[in-house]
Amino acid sequence: MGGTSIKYGLVDSNGNIIHKGAIATGFEKEELLQNLTIIVDEYVSGSSGGVKGIGISMPGIVKENGFLLTAGAIQSFFGLNLKQEIEERTGIFTKIENDANAVAIAEKWLGNASDKRNYVCVILGTGVGGGIVINDQVYRGHNGMAGEFGWMIIDGIKDITDIETKSITQRAAIVCGLINQYNIQARKRKEKEVTDAREIFQKEEDGEQLAIEVVDQFLDDLAVGILNLIGCFDPEIILIGGAISSNEIFIKRIQKRLIMLEKKHQSMSFLIGKGLPSVVATKLKNDAGILGAVYQVKIAQEQLNKEMSK
């Protein structure tokens, strides 16, 4: 579930996606819950083997019991126990997972972290989300808030009323960061604003000075954020997710910019070639959220079956 659309699918226990679809999200609570129920009912009626579980990945601070402290842009779900709501409406076991955590889980199951025990996922989109895996376990923190990398502050907070304007999200996300920073400068220069990051990269390639400056700062800000994560978590690998992760040129530019910063960091430069993590794109792309949510259901049911067999 995202702020724009709900992507859904039917998945088997091996992670094969049998069917996929999508609908617009909508933000009214009851309508949204009804739409989720309809999706499940259609799969239940059309599946010969039955539906054994429901996994939902979504933005926000998600507690392990399915209670949503926040829900990204879906404000009508704030303070809702979504697990309880879905189970009452469908009668089917349900797990709710933060979307960035779901990506991290999916990459461990079927992606580029299958042989890693300690790694970090950085999800670039409207904001900057993250999934942290320590010793093969997702680290959630006290409130389920761990991984809100976009909240990190990077510089220049003196005399600023809202210091979140200096956060990673508002400097190094794709929408709130790159696009927003470009448009702020475009308005000052009375130039045309953009709505798509691809336009900015194309303008940069075409030699537009504004795009060159904004992209350069964007790459620096994102690399600084990643450098801080390396110092905090010492991961084996850092995975970059979100739609932009499909852009191989972008991934190479981030890798190059990060290496440049590591060389300029006196303490970290000593560790170059001695185990600093590589930065790679996620493998599962737009399917990661669905697969990560389903895997949580799979594991929970396997544990339940073991307990029942004792």
GROMACS .gro file of C-alpha atoms in nm:
model
  310
    1MET     CA    1   0.000   0.000   0.000
    2GLY     CA    2   0.130   0.343  -0.095
    3GLY     CA    3   0.005   0.696  -0.110
    4THR     CA    4  -0.078   0.665  -0.479
    5SER     CA    5  -0.175   0.304  -0.540
    6ILE     CA    6  -0.235  -0.034  -0.382
    7LYS     CA    7  -0.033  -0.301  -0.562
    8TYR     CA    8  -0.156  -0.648  -0.479
    9GLY     CA    9  -0.089  -1.004  -0.582
   10LEU     CA   10  -0.136  -1.374  -0.522
   11VAL     CA   11   0.188  -1.540  -0.414
   12ASP     CA   12   0.276  -1.902  -0.346
   13SER     CA   13   0.496  -2.023  -0.060
   14ASN     CA   14   0.806  -2.022  -0.284
   15GLY     CA   15   0.769  -1.655  -0.367
   16ASN     CA   16   0.625  -1.699  -0.715
   17ILE     CA   17   0.379  -1.419  -0.797
   18ILE     CA   18   0.086  -1.586  -0.972
   19HIS     CA   19  -0.116  -1.272  -1.036
   20LYS     CA   20  -0.071  -0.899  -0.987
   21GLY     CA   21  -0.294  -0.594  -1.000
   22ALA     CA   22  -0.326  -0.238  -0.876
   23ILE     CA   23  -0.592   0.013  -0.779
   24ALA     CA   24  -0.583   0.377  -0.670
   25THR     CA   25  -0.537   0.408  -0.294
   26GLY     CA   26  -0.812   0.646  -0.190
   27PHE     CA   27  -0.787   0.796   0.158
   28GLU     CA   28  -1.127   0.749   0.324
   29LYS     CA   29  -1.092   0.483   0.594
   30GLU     CA   30  -1.401   0.269   0.536
   31GLU     CA   31  -1.376   0.278   0.159
   32LEU     CA   32  -1.012   0.173   0.175
   33LEU     CA   33  -1.085  -0.115   0.413
   34GLN     CA   34  -1.367  -0.230   0.188
   35ASN     CA   35  -1.139  -0.224  -0.117
   36LEU     CA   36  -0.880  -0.436   0.066
   37THR     CA   37  -1.151  -0.683   0.164
   38ILE     CA   38  -1.279  -0.705  -0.194
   39ILE     CA   39  -0.929  -0.784  -0.323
   40VAL     CA   40  -0.896  -1.068  -0.072
   41ASP     CA   41  -1.247  -1.203  -0.139
   42GLU     CA   42  -1.181  -1.218  -0.512
   43TYR     CA   43  -0.865  -1.421  -0.458
   44VAL     CA   44  -1.038  -1.649  -0.208
   45SER     CA   45  -1.323  -1.725  -0.448
   46GLY     CA   46  -1.089  -1.774  -0.744
   47SER     CA   47  -0.824  -1.988  -0.575
   48SER     CA   48  -0.866  -2.366  -0.569
   49GLY     CA   49  -0.611  -2.404  -0.290
   50GLY     CA   50  -0.749  -2.126  -0.075
   51VAL     CA   51  -0.575  -1.823   0.068
   52LYS     CA   52  -0.369  -1.913   0.373
   53GLY     CA   53  -0.260  -1.567   0.480
   54ILE     CA   54  -0.253  -1.195   0.403
   55GLY     CA   55   0.059  -0.982   0.411
   56ILE     CA   56   0.043  -0.603   0.383
   57SER     CA   57   0.340  -0.370   0.348
   58MET     CA   58   0.280   0.001   0.388
   59PRO     CA   59   0.450   0.326   0.492
   60GLY     CA   60   0.449   0.448   0.848
   61ILE     CA   61   0.538   0.338   1.198
   62VAL     CA   62   0.400  -0.015   1.223
   63LYS     CA   63   0.403  -0.206   1.551
   64GLU     CA   64   0.449  -0.584   1.545
   65ASN     CA   65   0.088  -0.638   1.651
   66GLY     CA   66  -0.037  -0.453   1.342
   67PHE     CA   67  -0.112  -0.121   1.513
   68LEU     CA   68  -0.031   0.181   1.298
   69LEU     CA   69   0.109   0.478   1.485
   70THR     CA   70   0.134   0.649   1.147
   71ALA     CA   71   0.060   0.538   0.791
   72GLY     CA   72   0.243   0.772   0.557
   73ALA     CA   73   0.001   0.969   0.341
   74ILE     CA   74  -0.292   0.748   0.451
   75GLN     CA   75  -0.383   0.963   0.750
   76SER     CA   76  -0.721   0.797   0.806
   77PHE     CA   77  -0.528   0.485   0.916
   78PHE     CA   78  -0.331   0.663   1.191
   79GLY     CA   79  -0.402   0.488   1.523
   80LEU     CA   80  -0.567   0.187   1.355
   81ASN     CA   81  -0.491  -0.179   1.425
   82LEU     CA   82  -0.498  -0.286   1.061
   83LYS     CA   83  -0.421  -0.650   1.137
   84GLN     CA   84  -0.728  -0.673   1.358
   85GLU     CA   85  -0.949  -0.493   1.104
   86ILE     CA   86  -0.848  -0.720   0.813
   87GLU     CA   87  -0.874  -1.042   1.016
   88GLU     CA   88  -1.223  -0.948   1.137
   89ARG     CA   89  -1.337  -0.876   0.780
   90THR     CA   90  -1.178  -1.179   0.612
   91GLY     CA   91  -1.121  -1.442   0.880
   92ILE     CA   92  -0.769  -1.489   0.744
   93PHE     CA   93  -0.441  -1.460   0.935
   94THR     CA   94  -0.278  -1.124   0.856
   95LYS     CA   95   0.063  -0.961   0.907
   96ILE     CA   96   0.131  -0.589   0.862
   97GLU     CA   97   0.483  -0.465   0.784
   98ASN     CA   98   0.648  -0.130   0.723
   99ASP     CA   99   0.724  -0.106   0.351
  100ALA     CA  100   1.099  -0.050   0.388
  101ASN     CA  101   1.124  -0.344   0.629
  102ALA     CA  102   0.931  -0.553   0.378
  103VAL     CA  103   1.190  -0.472   0.112
  104ALA     CA  104   1.472  -0.573   0.347
  105ILE     CA  105   1.293  -0.899   0.430
  106ALA     CA  106   1.224  -0.980   0.064
  107GLU     CA  107   1.585  -0.915  -0.033
  108LYS     CA  108   1.697  -1.164   0.233
  109TRP     CA  109   1.450  -1.424   0.106
  110LEU     CA  110   1.496  -1.396  -0.270
  111GLY     CA  111   1.718  -1.097  -0.342
  112ASN     CA  112   2.064  -0.948  -0.308
  113ALA     CA  113   2.095  -1.005   0.068
  114SER     CA  114   2.034  -1.380   0.065
  115ASP     CA  115   2.383  -1.450   0.205
  116LYS     CA  116   2.403  -1.145   0.436
  117ARG     CA  117   2.334  -1.127   0.810
  118ASN     CA  118   2.383  -0.753   0.864
  119TYR     CA  119   2.265  -0.506   0.602
  120VAL     CA  120   2.071  -0.187   0.544
  121CYS     CA  121   1.812  -0.098   0.282
  122VAL     CA  122   1.769   0.266   0.180
  123ILE     CA  123   1.441   0.329  -0.002
  124LEU     CA  124   1.431   0.643  -0.215
  125GLY     CA  125   1.091   0.779  -0.309
  126THR     CA  126   0.873   1.061  -0.183
  127GLY     CA  127   1.084   1.040   0.132
  128VAL     CA  128   1.376   0.825   0.245
  129GLY     CA  129   1.283   0.509   0.432
  130GLY     CA  130   1.500   0.230   0.557
  131GLY     CA  131   1.513  -0.128   0.672
  132ILE     CA  132   1.780  -0.247   0.917
  133VAL     CA  133   1.875  -0.613   0.955
  134ILE     CA  134   2.107  -0.708   1.242
  135ASN     CA  135   2.210  -1.073   1.288
  136ASP     CA  136   1.933  -1.187   1.051
  137GLN     CA  137   1.665  -0.998   1.245
  138VAL     CA  138   1.481  -0.682   1.143
  139TYR     CA  139   1.563  -0.411   1.394
  140ARG     CA  140   1.243  -0.218   1.470
  141GLY     CA  141   1.331  -0.004   1.770
  142HIS     CA  142   1.103   0.075   2.065
  143ASN     CA  143   0.810   0.215   1.863
  144GLY     CA  144   0.872   0.037   1.534
  145MET     CA  145   1.024   0.362   1.410
  146ALA     CA  146   1.379   0.239   1.340
  147GLY     CA  147   1.483   0.301   0.981
  148GLU     CA  148   1.335   0.648   0.939
  149PHE     CA  149   1.660   0.753   0.774
  150GLY     CA  150   1.491   1.049   0.611
  151TRP     CA  151   1.452   1.215   0.951
  152MET     CA  152   1.828   1.249   0.994
  153ILE     CA  153   1.949   1.609   0.994
  154ILE     CA  154   2.259   1.684   0.790
  155ASP     CA  155   2.350   2.052   0.828
  156GLY     CA  156   2.257   2.416   0.877
  157ILE     CA  157   2.001   2.415   1.159
  158LYS     CA  158   2.098   2.744   1.327
  159ASP     CA  159   1.805   2.987   1.342
  160ILE     CA  160   1.580   2.738   1.155
  161THR     CA  161   1.232   2.699   1.307
  162ASP     CA  162   1.160   2.365   1.138
  163ILE     CA  163   1.488   2.175   1.132
  164GLU     CA  164   1.326   1.896   0.926
  165THR     CA  165   1.382   2.121   0.625
  166LYS     CA  166   1.747   2.021   0.666
  167SER     CA  167   1.669   1.650   0.678
  168ILE     CA  168   1.780   1.375   0.443
  169THR     CA  169   1.425   1.342   0.310
  170GLN     CA  170   1.403   1.707   0.212
  171ARG     CA  171   1.750   1.701   0.059
  172ALA     CA  172   1.807   1.348  -0.073
  173ALA     CA  173   1.467   1.190  -0.139
  174ILE     CA  174   1.349   1.185  -0.500
  175VAL     CA  175   1.027   1.386  -0.463
  176CYS     CA  176   1.071   1.587  -0.141
  177GLY     CA  177   1.444   1.616  -0.208
  178LEU     CA  178   1.566   1.628  -0.568
  179ILE     CA  179   1.247   1.752  -0.733
  180ASN     CA  180   1.161   1.995  -0.455
  181GLN     CA  181   1.511   2.142  -0.438
  182TYR     CA  182   1.514   2.188  -0.815
  183ASN     CA  183   1.177   2.362  -0.810
  184ILE     CA  184   1.278   2.593  -0.523
  185GLN     CA  185   1.568   2.719  -0.732
  186ALA     CA  186   1.361   2.723  -1.052
  187ARG     CA  187   1.108   2.956  -0.888
  188LYS     CA  188   1.385   3.189  -0.775
  189ARG     CA  189   1.522   3.201  -1.129
  190LYS     CA  190   1.173   3.217  -1.280
  191GLU     CA  191   1.232   2.899  -1.474
  192LYS     CA  192   0.992   2.610  -1.545
  193GLU     CA  193   0.930   2.366  -1.262
  194VAL     CA  194   0.939   1.987  -1.307
  195THR     CA  195   0.737   1.694  -1.171
  196ASP     CA  196   0.960   1.402  -1.268
  197ALA     CA  197   1.318   1.335  -1.155
  198ARG     CA  198   1.396   1.199  -1.501
  199GLU     CA  199   1.344   1.548  -1.639
  200ILE     CA  200   1.610   1.681  -1.403
  201PHE     CA  201   1.863   1.415  -1.499
  202GLN     CA  202   1.793   1.481  -1.866
  203LYS     CA  203   1.840   1.856  -1.813
  204GLU     CA  204   2.167   1.781  -1.636
  205GLU     CA  205   2.280   1.568  -1.929
  206ASP     CA  206   2.185   1.850  -2.166
  207GLY     CA  207   2.408   2.087  -1.971
  208GLU     CA  208   2.154   2.299  -1.784
  209GLN     CA  209   2.344   2.473  -1.503
  210LEU     CA  210   2.058   2.457  -1.250
  211ALA     CA  211   2.016   2.082  -1.298
  212ILE     CA  212   2.391   2.028  -1.273
  213GLU     CA  213   2.407   2.215  -0.941
  214VAL     CA  214   2.099   2.050  -0.789
  215VAL     CA  215   2.196   1.695  -0.888
  216ASP     CA  216   2.549   1.746  -0.757
  217GLN     CA  217   2.416   1.859  -0.418
  218PHE     CA  218   2.161   1.575  -0.418
  219LEU     CA  219   2.432   1.314  -0.474
  220ASP     CA  220   2.646   1.468  -0.199
  221ASP     CA  221   2.356   1.474   0.050
  222LEU     CA  222   2.258   1.114  -0.023
  223ALA     CA  223   2.618   0.994   0.000
  224VAL     CA  224   2.659   1.176   0.334
  225GLY     CA  225   2.350   0.995   0.463
  226ILE     CA  226   2.487   0.660   0.351
  227LEU     CA  227   2.827   0.740   0.505
  228ASN     CA  228   2.654   0.802   0.839
  229LEU     CA  229   2.470   0.470   0.812
  230ILE     CA  230   2.799   0.289   0.755
  231GLY     CA  231   2.939   0.443   1.072
  232CYS     CA  232   2.626   0.360   1.274
  233PHE     CA  233   2.556   0.003   1.159
  234ASP     CA  234   2.873  -0.136   0.993
  235PRO     CA  235   2.661  -0.331   0.741
  236GLU     CA  236   2.789  -0.596   0.502
  237ILE     CA  237   2.601  -0.432   0.217
  238ILE     CA  238   2.374  -0.134   0.155
  239LEU     CA  239   2.080  -0.190  -0.079
  240ILE     CA  240   1.919   0.101  -0.265
  241GLY     CA  241   1.549   0.055  -0.336
  242GLY     CA  242   1.270   0.259  -0.490
  243ALA     CA  243   1.190   0.318  -0.855
  244ILE     CA  244   1.521   0.496  -0.919
  245SER     CA  245   1.713   0.183  -0.821
  246SER     CA  246   1.643   0.049  -1.171
  247ASN     CA  247   1.869   0.324  -1.309
  248GLU     CA  248   2.211   0.159  -1.331
  249ILE     CA  249   2.384   0.488  -1.410
  250PHE     CA  250   2.240   0.643  -1.094
  251ILE     CA  251   2.363   0.352  -0.879
  252LYS     CA  252   2.713   0.385  -1.027
  253ARG     CA  253   2.714   0.759  -0.955
  254ILE     CA  254   2.619   0.700  -0.591
  255GLN     CA  255   2.888   0.435  -0.559
  256LYS     CA  256   3.147   0.675  -0.700
  257ARG     CA  257   3.034   0.968  -0.483
  258LEU     CA  258   3.040   0.753  -0.168
  259ILE     CA  259   3.394   0.632  -0.239
  260MET     CA  260   3.500   0.993  -0.285
  261LEU     CA  261   3.359   1.085   0.058
  262GLU     CA  262   3.513   0.778   0.224
  263LYS     CA  263   3.855   0.886   0.096
  264LYS     CA  264   3.802   1.233   0.243
  265HIS     CA  265   3.700   1.090   0.584
  266GLN     CA  266   4.024   1.036   0.777
  267SER     CA  267   3.904   0.749   0.997
  268MET     CA  268   3.694   0.574   0.734
  269SER     CA  269   3.956   0.607   0.462
  270PHE     CA  270   4.176   0.367   0.659
  271LEU     CA  271   3.907   0.099   0.614
  272ILE     CA  272   3.885   0.122   0.234
  273GLY     CA  273   3.962  -0.225   0.102
  274LYS     CA  274   3.923  -0.371   0.450
  275GLY     CA  275   3.550  -0.445   0.458
  276LEU     CA  276   3.352  -0.127   0.393
  277PRO     CA  277   3.013  -0.220   0.246
  278SER     CA  278   2.932  -0.204  -0.123
  279VAL     CA  279   2.624  -0.018  -0.244
  280VAL     CA  280   2.399  -0.209  -0.485
  281ALA     CA  281   2.043  -0.188  -0.610
  282THR     CA  282   1.774  -0.413  -0.471
  283LYS     CA  283   1.705  -0.714  -0.689
  284LEU     CA  284   1.328  -0.748  -0.653
  285LYS     CA  285   1.232  -0.388  -0.749
  286ASN     CA  286   0.856  -0.321  -0.730
  287ASP     CA  287   0.775  -0.677  -0.618
  288ALA     CA  288   0.977  -0.648  -0.297
  289GLY     CA  289   0.694  -0.503  -0.086
  290ILE     CA  290   0.452  -0.782  -0.173
  291LEU     CA  291   0.714  -1.055  -0.129
  292GLY     CA  292   0.841  -0.919   0.202
  293ALA     CA  293   0.491  -0.901   0.345
  294VAL     CA  294   0.411  -1.255   0.229
  295TYR     CA  295   0.733  -1.392   0.376
  296GLN     CA  296   0.630  -1.264   0.719
  297VAL     CA  297   0.308  -1.461   0.687
  298LYS     CA  298   0.499  -1.769   0.572
  299ILE     CA  299   0.737  -1.758   0.871
  300ALA     CA  300   0.459  -1.690   1.124
  301GLN     CA  301   0.259  -1.987   0.997
  302GLU     CA  302   0.561  -2.218   1.000
  303GLN     CA  303   0.625  -2.124   1.363
  304LEU     CA  304   0.259  -2.183   1.449
  305ASN     CA  305   0.266  -2.525   1.283
  306LYS     CA  306   0.575  -2.621   1.483
  307GLU     CA  307   0.410  -2.523   1.808
  308MET     CA  308   0.094  -2.716   1.722
  309SER     CA  309   0.295  -3.029   1.636
  310LYS     CA  310   0.467  -3.039   1.977
   0.00000   0.00000   0.00000
